PDB file of C-alpha atoms in Angstrom:
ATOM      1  CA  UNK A  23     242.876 -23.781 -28.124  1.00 36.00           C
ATOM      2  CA  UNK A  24     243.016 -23.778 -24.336  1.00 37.00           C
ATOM      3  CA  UNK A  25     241.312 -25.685 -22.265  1.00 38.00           C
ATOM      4  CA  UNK A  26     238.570 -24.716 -19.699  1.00 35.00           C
ATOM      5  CA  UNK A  27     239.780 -25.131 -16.468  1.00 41.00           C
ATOM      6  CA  UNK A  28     236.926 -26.702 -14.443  1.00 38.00           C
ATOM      7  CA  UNK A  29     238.055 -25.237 -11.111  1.00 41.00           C
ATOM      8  CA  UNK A  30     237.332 -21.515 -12.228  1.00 39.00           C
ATOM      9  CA  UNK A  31     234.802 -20.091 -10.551  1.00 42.00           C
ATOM     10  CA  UNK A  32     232.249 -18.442 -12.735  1.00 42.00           C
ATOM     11  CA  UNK A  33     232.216 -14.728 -13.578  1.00 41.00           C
ATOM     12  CA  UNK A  34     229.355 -14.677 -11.049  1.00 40.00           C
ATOM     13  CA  UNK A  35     226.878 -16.360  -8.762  1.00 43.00           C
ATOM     14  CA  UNK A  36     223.539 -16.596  -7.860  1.00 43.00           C
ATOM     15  CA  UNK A  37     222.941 -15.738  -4.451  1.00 48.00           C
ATOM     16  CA  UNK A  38     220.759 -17.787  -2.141  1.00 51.00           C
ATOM     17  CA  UNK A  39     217.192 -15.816  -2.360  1.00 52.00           C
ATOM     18  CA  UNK A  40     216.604 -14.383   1.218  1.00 53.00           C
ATOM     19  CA  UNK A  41     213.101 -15.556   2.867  1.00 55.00           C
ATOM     20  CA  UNK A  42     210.252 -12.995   2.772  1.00 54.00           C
ATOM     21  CA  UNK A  43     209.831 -11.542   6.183  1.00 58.00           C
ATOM     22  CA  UNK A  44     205.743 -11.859   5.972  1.00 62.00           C
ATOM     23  CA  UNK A  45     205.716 -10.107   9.705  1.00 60.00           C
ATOM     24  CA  UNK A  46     206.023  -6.571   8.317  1.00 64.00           C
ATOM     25  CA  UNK A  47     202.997  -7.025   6.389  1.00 71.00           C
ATOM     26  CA  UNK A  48     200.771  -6.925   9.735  1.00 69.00           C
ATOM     27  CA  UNK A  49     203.125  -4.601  11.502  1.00 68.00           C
ATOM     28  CA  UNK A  50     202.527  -1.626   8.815  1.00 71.00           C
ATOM     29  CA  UNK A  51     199.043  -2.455   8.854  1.00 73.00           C
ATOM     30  CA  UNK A  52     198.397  -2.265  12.148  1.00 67.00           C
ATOM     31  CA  UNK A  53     200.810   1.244  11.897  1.00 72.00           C
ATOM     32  CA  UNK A  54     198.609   2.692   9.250  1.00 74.00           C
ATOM     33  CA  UNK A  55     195.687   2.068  11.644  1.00 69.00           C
ATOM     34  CA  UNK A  56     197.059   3.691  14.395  1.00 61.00           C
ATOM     35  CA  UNK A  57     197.884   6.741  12.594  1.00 67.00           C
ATOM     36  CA  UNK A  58     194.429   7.113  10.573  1.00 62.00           C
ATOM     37  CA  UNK A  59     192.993   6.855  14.103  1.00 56.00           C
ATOM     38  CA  UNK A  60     195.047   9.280  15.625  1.00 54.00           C
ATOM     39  CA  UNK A  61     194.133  11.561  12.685  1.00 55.00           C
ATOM     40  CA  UNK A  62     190.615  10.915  13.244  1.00 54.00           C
ATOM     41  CA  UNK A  63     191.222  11.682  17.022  1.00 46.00           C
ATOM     42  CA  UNK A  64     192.988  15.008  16.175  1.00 47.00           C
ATOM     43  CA  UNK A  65     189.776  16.768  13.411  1.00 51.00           C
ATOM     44  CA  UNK A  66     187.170  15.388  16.030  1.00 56.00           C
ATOM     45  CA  UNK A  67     188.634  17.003  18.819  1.00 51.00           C
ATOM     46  CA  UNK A  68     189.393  20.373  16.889  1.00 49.00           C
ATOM     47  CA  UNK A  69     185.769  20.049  15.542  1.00 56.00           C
ATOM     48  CA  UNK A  70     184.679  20.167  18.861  1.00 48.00           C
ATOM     49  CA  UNK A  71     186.854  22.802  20.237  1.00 48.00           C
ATOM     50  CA  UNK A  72     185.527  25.086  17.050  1.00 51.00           C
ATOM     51  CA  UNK A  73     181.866  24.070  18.047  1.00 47.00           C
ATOM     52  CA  UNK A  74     182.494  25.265  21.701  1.00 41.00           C
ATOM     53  CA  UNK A  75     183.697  28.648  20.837  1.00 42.00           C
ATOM     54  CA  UNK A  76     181.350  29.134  18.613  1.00 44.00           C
ATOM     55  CA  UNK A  77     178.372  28.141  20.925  1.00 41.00           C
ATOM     56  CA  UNK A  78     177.237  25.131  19.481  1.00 46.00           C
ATOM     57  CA  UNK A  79     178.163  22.998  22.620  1.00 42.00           C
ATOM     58  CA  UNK A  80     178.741  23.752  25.981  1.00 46.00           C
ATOM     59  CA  UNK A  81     181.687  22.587  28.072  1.00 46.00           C
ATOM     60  CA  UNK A  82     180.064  19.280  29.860  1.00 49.00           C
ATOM     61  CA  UNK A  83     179.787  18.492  25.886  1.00 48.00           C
ATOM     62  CA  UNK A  84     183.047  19.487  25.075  1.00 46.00           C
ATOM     63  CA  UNK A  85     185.081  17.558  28.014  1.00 48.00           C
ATOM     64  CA  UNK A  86     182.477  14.681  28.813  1.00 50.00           C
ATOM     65  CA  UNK A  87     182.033  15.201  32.237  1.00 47.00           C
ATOM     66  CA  UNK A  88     178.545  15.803  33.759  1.00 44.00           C
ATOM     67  CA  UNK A  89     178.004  18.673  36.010  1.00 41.00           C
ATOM     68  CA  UNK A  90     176.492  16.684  38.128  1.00 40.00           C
ATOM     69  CA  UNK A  91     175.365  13.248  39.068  1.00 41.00           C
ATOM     70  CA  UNK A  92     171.706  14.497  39.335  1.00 42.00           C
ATOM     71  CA  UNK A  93     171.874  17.778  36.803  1.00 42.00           C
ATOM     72  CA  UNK A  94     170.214  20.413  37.579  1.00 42.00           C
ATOM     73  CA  UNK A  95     169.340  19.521  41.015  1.00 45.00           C
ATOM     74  CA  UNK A  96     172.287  20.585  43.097  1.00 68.00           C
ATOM     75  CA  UNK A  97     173.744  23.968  43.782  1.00 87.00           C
ATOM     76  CA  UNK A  98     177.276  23.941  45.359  1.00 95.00           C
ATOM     77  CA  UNK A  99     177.402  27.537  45.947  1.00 93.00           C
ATOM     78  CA  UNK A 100     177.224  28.800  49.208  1.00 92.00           C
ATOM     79  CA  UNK A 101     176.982  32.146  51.574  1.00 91.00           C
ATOM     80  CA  UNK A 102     178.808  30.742  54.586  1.00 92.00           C
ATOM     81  CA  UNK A 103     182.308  29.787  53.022  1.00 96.00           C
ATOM     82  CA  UNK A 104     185.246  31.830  52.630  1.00 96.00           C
ATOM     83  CA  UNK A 105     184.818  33.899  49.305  1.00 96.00           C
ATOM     84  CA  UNK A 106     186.763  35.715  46.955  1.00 95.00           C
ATOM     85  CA  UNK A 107     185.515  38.221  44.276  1.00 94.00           C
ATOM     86  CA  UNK A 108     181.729  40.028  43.741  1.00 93.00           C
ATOM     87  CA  UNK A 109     179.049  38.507  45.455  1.00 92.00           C
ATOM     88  CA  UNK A 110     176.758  39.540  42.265  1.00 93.00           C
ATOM     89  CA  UNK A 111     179.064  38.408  40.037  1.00 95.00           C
ATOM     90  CA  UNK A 112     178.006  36.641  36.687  1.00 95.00           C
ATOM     91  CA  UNK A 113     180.788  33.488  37.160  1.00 96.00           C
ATOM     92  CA  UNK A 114     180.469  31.268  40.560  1.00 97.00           C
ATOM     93  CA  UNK A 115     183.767  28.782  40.677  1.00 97.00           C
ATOM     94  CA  UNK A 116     183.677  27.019  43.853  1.00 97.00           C
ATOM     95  CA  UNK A 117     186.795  24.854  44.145  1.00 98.00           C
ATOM     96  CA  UNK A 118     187.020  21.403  46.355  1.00 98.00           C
ATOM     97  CA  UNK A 119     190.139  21.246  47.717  1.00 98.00           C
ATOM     98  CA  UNK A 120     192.372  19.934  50.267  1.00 98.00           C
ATOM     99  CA  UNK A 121     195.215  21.826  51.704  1.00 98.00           C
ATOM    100  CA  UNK A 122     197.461  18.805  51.550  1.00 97.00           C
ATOM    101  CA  UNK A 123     197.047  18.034  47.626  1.00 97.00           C
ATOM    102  CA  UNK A 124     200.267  18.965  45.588  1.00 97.00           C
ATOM    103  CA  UNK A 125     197.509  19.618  42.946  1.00 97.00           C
ATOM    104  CA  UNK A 126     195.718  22.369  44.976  1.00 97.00           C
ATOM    105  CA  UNK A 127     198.952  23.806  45.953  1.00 97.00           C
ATOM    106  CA  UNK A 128     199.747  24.074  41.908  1.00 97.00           C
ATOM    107  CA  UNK A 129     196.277  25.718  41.582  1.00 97.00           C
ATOM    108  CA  UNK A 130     196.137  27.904  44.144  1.00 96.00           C
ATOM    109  CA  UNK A 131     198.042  30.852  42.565  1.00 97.00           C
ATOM    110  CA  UNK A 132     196.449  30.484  39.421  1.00 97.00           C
ATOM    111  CA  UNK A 133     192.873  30.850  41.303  1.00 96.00           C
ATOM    112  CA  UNK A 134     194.431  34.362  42.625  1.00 95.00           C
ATOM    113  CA  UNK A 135     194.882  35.394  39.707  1.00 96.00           C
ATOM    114  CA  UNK A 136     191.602  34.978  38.577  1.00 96.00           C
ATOM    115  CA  UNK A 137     190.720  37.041  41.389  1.00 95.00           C
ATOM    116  CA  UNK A 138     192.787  39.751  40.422  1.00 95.00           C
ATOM    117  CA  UNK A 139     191.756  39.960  36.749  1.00 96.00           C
ATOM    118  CA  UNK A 140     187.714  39.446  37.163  1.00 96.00           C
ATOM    119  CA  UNK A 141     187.083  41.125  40.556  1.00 93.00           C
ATOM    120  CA  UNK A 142     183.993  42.537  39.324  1.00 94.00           C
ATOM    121  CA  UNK A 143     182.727  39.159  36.959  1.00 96.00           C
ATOM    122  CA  UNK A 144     183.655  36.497  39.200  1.00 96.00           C
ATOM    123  CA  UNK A 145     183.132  35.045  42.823  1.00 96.00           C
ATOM    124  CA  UNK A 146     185.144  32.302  44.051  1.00 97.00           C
ATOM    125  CA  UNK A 147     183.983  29.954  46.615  1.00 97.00           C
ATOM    126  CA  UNK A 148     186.159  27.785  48.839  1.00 98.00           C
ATOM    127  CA  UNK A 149     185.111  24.856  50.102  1.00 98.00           C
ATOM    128  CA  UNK A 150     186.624  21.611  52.025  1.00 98.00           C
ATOM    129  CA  UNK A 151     187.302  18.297  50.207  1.00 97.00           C
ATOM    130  CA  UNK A 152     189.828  16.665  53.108  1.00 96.00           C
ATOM    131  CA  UNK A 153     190.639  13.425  51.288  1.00 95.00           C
ATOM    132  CA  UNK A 154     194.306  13.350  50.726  1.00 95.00           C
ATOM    133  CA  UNK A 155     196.147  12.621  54.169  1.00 94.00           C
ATOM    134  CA  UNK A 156     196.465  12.156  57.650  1.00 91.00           C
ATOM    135  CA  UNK A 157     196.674  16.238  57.739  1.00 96.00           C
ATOM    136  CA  UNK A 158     193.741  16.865  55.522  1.00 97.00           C
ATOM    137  CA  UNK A 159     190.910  17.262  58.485  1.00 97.00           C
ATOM    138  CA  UNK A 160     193.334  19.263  60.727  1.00 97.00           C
ATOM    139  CA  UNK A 161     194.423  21.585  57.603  1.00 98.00           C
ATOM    140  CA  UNK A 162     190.026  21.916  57.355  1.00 98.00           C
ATOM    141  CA  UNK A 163     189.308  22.419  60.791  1.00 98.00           C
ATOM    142  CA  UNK A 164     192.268  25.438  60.611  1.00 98.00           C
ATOM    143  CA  UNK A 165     190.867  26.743  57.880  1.00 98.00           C
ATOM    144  CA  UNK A 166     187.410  27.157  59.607  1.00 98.00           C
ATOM    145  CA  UNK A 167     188.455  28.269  62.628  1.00 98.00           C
ATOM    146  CA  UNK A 168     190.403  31.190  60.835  1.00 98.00           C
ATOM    147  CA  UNK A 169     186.885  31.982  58.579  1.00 97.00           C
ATOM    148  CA  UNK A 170     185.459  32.031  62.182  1.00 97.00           C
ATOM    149  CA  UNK A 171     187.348  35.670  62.718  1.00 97.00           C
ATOM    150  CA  UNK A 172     187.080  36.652  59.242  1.00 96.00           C
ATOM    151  CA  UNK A 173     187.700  35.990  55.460  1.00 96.00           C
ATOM    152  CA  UNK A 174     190.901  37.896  55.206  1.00 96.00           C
ATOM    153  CA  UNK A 175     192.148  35.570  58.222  1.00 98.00           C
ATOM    154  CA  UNK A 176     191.455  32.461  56.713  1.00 98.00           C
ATOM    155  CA  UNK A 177     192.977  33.608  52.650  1.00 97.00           C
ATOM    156  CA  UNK A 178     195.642  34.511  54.672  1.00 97.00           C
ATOM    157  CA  UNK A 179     196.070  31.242  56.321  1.00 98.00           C
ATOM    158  CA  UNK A 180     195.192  29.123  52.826  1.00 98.00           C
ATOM    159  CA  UNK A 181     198.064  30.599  51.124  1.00 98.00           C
ATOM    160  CA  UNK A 182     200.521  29.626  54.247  1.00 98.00           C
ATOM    161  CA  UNK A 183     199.051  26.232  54.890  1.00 98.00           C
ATOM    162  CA  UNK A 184     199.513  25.855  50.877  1.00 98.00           C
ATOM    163  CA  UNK A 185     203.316  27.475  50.774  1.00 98.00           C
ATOM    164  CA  UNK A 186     204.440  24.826  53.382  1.00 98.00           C
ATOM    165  CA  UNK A 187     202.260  21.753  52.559  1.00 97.00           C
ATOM    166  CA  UNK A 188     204.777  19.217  53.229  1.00 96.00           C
ATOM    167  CA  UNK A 189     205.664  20.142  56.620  1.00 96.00           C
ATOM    168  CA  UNK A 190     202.363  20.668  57.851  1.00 97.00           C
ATOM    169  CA  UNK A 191     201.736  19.944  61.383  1.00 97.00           C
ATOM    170  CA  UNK A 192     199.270  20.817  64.089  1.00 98.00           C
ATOM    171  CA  UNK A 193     202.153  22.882  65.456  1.00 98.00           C
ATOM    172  CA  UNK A 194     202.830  24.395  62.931  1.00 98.00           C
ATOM    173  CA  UNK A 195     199.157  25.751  61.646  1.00 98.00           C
ATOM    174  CA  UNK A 196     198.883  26.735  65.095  1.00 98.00           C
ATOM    175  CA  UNK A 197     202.400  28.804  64.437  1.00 98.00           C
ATOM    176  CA  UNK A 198     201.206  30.029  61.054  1.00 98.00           C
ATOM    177  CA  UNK A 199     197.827  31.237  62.271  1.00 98.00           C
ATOM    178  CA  UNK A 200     199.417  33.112  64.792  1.00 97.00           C
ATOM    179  CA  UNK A 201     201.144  34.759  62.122  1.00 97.00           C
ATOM    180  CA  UNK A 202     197.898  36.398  60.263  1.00 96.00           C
ATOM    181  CA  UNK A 203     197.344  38.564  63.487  1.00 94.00           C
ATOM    182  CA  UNK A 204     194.187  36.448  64.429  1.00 97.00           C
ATOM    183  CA  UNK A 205     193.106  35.798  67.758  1.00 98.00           C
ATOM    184  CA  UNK A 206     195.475  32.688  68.580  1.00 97.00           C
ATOM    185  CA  UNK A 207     193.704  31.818  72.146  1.00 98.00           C
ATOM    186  CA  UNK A 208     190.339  31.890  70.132  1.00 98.00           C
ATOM    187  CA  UNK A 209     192.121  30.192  66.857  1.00 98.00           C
ATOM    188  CA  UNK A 210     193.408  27.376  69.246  1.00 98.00           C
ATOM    189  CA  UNK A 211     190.310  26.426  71.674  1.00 98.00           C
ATOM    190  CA  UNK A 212     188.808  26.165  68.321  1.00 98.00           C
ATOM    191  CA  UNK A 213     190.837  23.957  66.646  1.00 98.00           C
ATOM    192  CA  UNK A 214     191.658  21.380  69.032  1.00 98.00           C
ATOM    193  CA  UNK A 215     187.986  21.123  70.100  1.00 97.00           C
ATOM    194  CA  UNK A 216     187.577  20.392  66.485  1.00 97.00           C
ATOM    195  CA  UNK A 217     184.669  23.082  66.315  1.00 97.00           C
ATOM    196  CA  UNK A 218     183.780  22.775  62.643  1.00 97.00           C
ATOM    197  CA  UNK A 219     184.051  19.103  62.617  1.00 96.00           C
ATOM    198  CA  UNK A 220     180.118  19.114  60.702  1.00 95.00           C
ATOM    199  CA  UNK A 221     180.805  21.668  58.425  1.00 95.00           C
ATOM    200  CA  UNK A 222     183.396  19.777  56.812  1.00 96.00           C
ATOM    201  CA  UNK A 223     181.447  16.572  56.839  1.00 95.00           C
ATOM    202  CA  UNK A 224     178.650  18.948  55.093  1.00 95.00           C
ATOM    203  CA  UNK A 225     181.231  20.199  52.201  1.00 96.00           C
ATOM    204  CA  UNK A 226     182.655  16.727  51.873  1.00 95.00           C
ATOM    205  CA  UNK A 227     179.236  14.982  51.463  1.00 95.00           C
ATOM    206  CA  UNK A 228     178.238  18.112  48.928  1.00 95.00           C
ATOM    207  CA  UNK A 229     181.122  17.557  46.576  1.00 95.00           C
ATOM    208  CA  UNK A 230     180.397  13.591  46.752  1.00 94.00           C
ATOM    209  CA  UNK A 231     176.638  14.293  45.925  1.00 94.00           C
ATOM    210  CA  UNK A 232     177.615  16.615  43.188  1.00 95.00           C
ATOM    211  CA  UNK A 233     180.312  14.006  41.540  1.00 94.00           C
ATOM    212  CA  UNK A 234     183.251  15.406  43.217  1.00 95.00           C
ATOM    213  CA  UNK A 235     186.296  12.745  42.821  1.00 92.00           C
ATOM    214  CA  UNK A 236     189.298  14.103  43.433  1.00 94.00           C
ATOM    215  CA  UNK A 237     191.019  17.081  44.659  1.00 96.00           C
ATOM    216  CA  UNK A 238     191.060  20.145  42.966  1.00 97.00           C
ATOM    217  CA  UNK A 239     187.629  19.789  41.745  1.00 97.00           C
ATOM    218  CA  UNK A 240     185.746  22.784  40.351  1.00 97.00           C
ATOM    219  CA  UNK A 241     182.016  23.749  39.857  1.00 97.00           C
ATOM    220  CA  UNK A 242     181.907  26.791  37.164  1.00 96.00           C
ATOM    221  CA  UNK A 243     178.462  27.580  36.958  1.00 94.00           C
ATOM    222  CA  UNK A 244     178.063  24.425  39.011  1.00 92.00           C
ATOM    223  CA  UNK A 245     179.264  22.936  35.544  1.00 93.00           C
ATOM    224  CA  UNK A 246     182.556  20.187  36.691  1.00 95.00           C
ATOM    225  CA  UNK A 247     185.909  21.268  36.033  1.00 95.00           C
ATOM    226  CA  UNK A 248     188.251  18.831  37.607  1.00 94.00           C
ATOM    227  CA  UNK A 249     192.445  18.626  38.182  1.00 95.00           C
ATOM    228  CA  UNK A 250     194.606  21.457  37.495  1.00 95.00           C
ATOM    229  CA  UNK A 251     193.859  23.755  34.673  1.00 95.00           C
ATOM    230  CA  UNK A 252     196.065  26.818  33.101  1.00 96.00           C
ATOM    231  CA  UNK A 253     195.914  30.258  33.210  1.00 96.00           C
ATOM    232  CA  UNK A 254     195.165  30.362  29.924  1.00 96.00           C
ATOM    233  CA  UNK A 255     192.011  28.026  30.270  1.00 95.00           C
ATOM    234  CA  UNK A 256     190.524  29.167  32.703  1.00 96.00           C
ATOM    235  CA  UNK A 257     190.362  32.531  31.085  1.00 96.00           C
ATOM    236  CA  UNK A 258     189.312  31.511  27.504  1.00 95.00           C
ATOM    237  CA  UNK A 259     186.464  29.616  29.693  1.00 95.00           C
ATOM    238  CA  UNK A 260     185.488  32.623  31.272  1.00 96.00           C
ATOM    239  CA  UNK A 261     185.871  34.892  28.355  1.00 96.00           C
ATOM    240  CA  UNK A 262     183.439  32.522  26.611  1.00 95.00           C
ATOM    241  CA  UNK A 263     180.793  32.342  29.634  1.00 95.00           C
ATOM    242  CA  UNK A 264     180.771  36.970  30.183  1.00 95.00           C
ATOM    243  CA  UNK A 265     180.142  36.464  26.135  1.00 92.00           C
ATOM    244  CA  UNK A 266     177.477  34.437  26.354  1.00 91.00           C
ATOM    245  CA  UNK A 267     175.948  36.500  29.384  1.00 88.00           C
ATOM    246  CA  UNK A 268     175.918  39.864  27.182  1.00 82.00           C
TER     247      UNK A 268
END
């Protein structure tokens, strides 16, 4: 009979157990969490959206933001800034803007088209909101004193001030003016006297009163719109608002 041989390992052994990691416990709770809130986050907000287009709610509801810090009581529509579009139309936007915001610039196009695709349904006001830089009262003032001759002169002079925002000087508005075909001797007395120094004090109090924060901010139906919105939003928006007009 042979003899065990006490130095043989055994045909197997028991591995040391390995400590429970008890932090993944709290981890994939606090995971689940976050996901059944984001869940919740996604049904509420197409709830709403399906609410809005069907009437139920109007846009302050549907984005949060209050039309106005008094609502009701203030009109930002005016006669005596530069307008686009049909003075009887059934849409107002009047835009805040600054001709030295990136975000304005990224706008501005989109605004045209607007134009272009509701000439008859909308009207779209301009108006001053100089907040961004050094340039930002100059790029105003320009902007009035080309209104001063004419709507045509000062569009004209938006879209140039906008297509070369970063190397805007008073030089070079004075440069770019010239090149509407406005009257430059007129143009220039009137911008270095700073002629329509009040009127922009007048728009830039009017978007403060009316809860104006930043630059672009819209009024649509003196309702608040504010930052940069798409195509595509801005005409579901408007498509809802003729719809609800009929």
């Amino acid at each position: 009979m042979p003899s065990l041989d006490q130095t043989t390992p055994p045909a197997y052994q028991l591995r040391p157990k390995k400590p429970t990691k008890w932090w993944k416990i709290p981890l994939l709770i606090v995971l689940m969490l976050v996901l059944a809130f984001g869940l919740a986050v996604a049904f509420q907000t197409l709830d709403l959206l399906s609410k809005y287009k069907q009437g139920q709610i109007n846009w302050e509801q549907l984005t949060g933001q209050s039309s106005t810090n008094q609502p009701g009581l203030i009109n930002v529509a005016t006669d005596d800034d530069p307008m686009l579009g049909n003075t009887t139309a059934t849409i107002t936007i009047v835009e805040f803007a600054d001709f030295t915001c990136p975000v304005c610039k990224q706008s501005y196009p989109i605004i045209k088209q607007l134009y272009l695709l509701y000439p008859r349904d909308i009207r779209i006001i301009f108006r001053d909101f100089p907040i961004v830089s050094e340039m930002s009262i100059t790029a105003a003032l320009a902007g009035q004193c080309a209104k001063e001759q004419g709507d045509v002169f000062f569009w004209s002079l938006h879209d140039k001030m906008f297509d070369n925002q970063e190397q805007l000087t008073t030089d070079l508005i004075k440069s770019l003016a010239a090149a509407t075909q406005l009257d430059t001797g007129r143009f220039n007395q009137c911008l270095d006297s700073q002629k329509y120094k009040n009127e922009i004090s007048q728009d830039l109090n009017a978007a403060y009163q009316a809860g104006a924060a930043g630059t672009p901010t819209f009024f649509v139906n003196n309702e608040k719109v504010t930052g940069f919105q798409t195509l595509a939003s801005w005409r579901e928006a408007i498509n809802y608002l003729l719809q609800q007009a009929k």
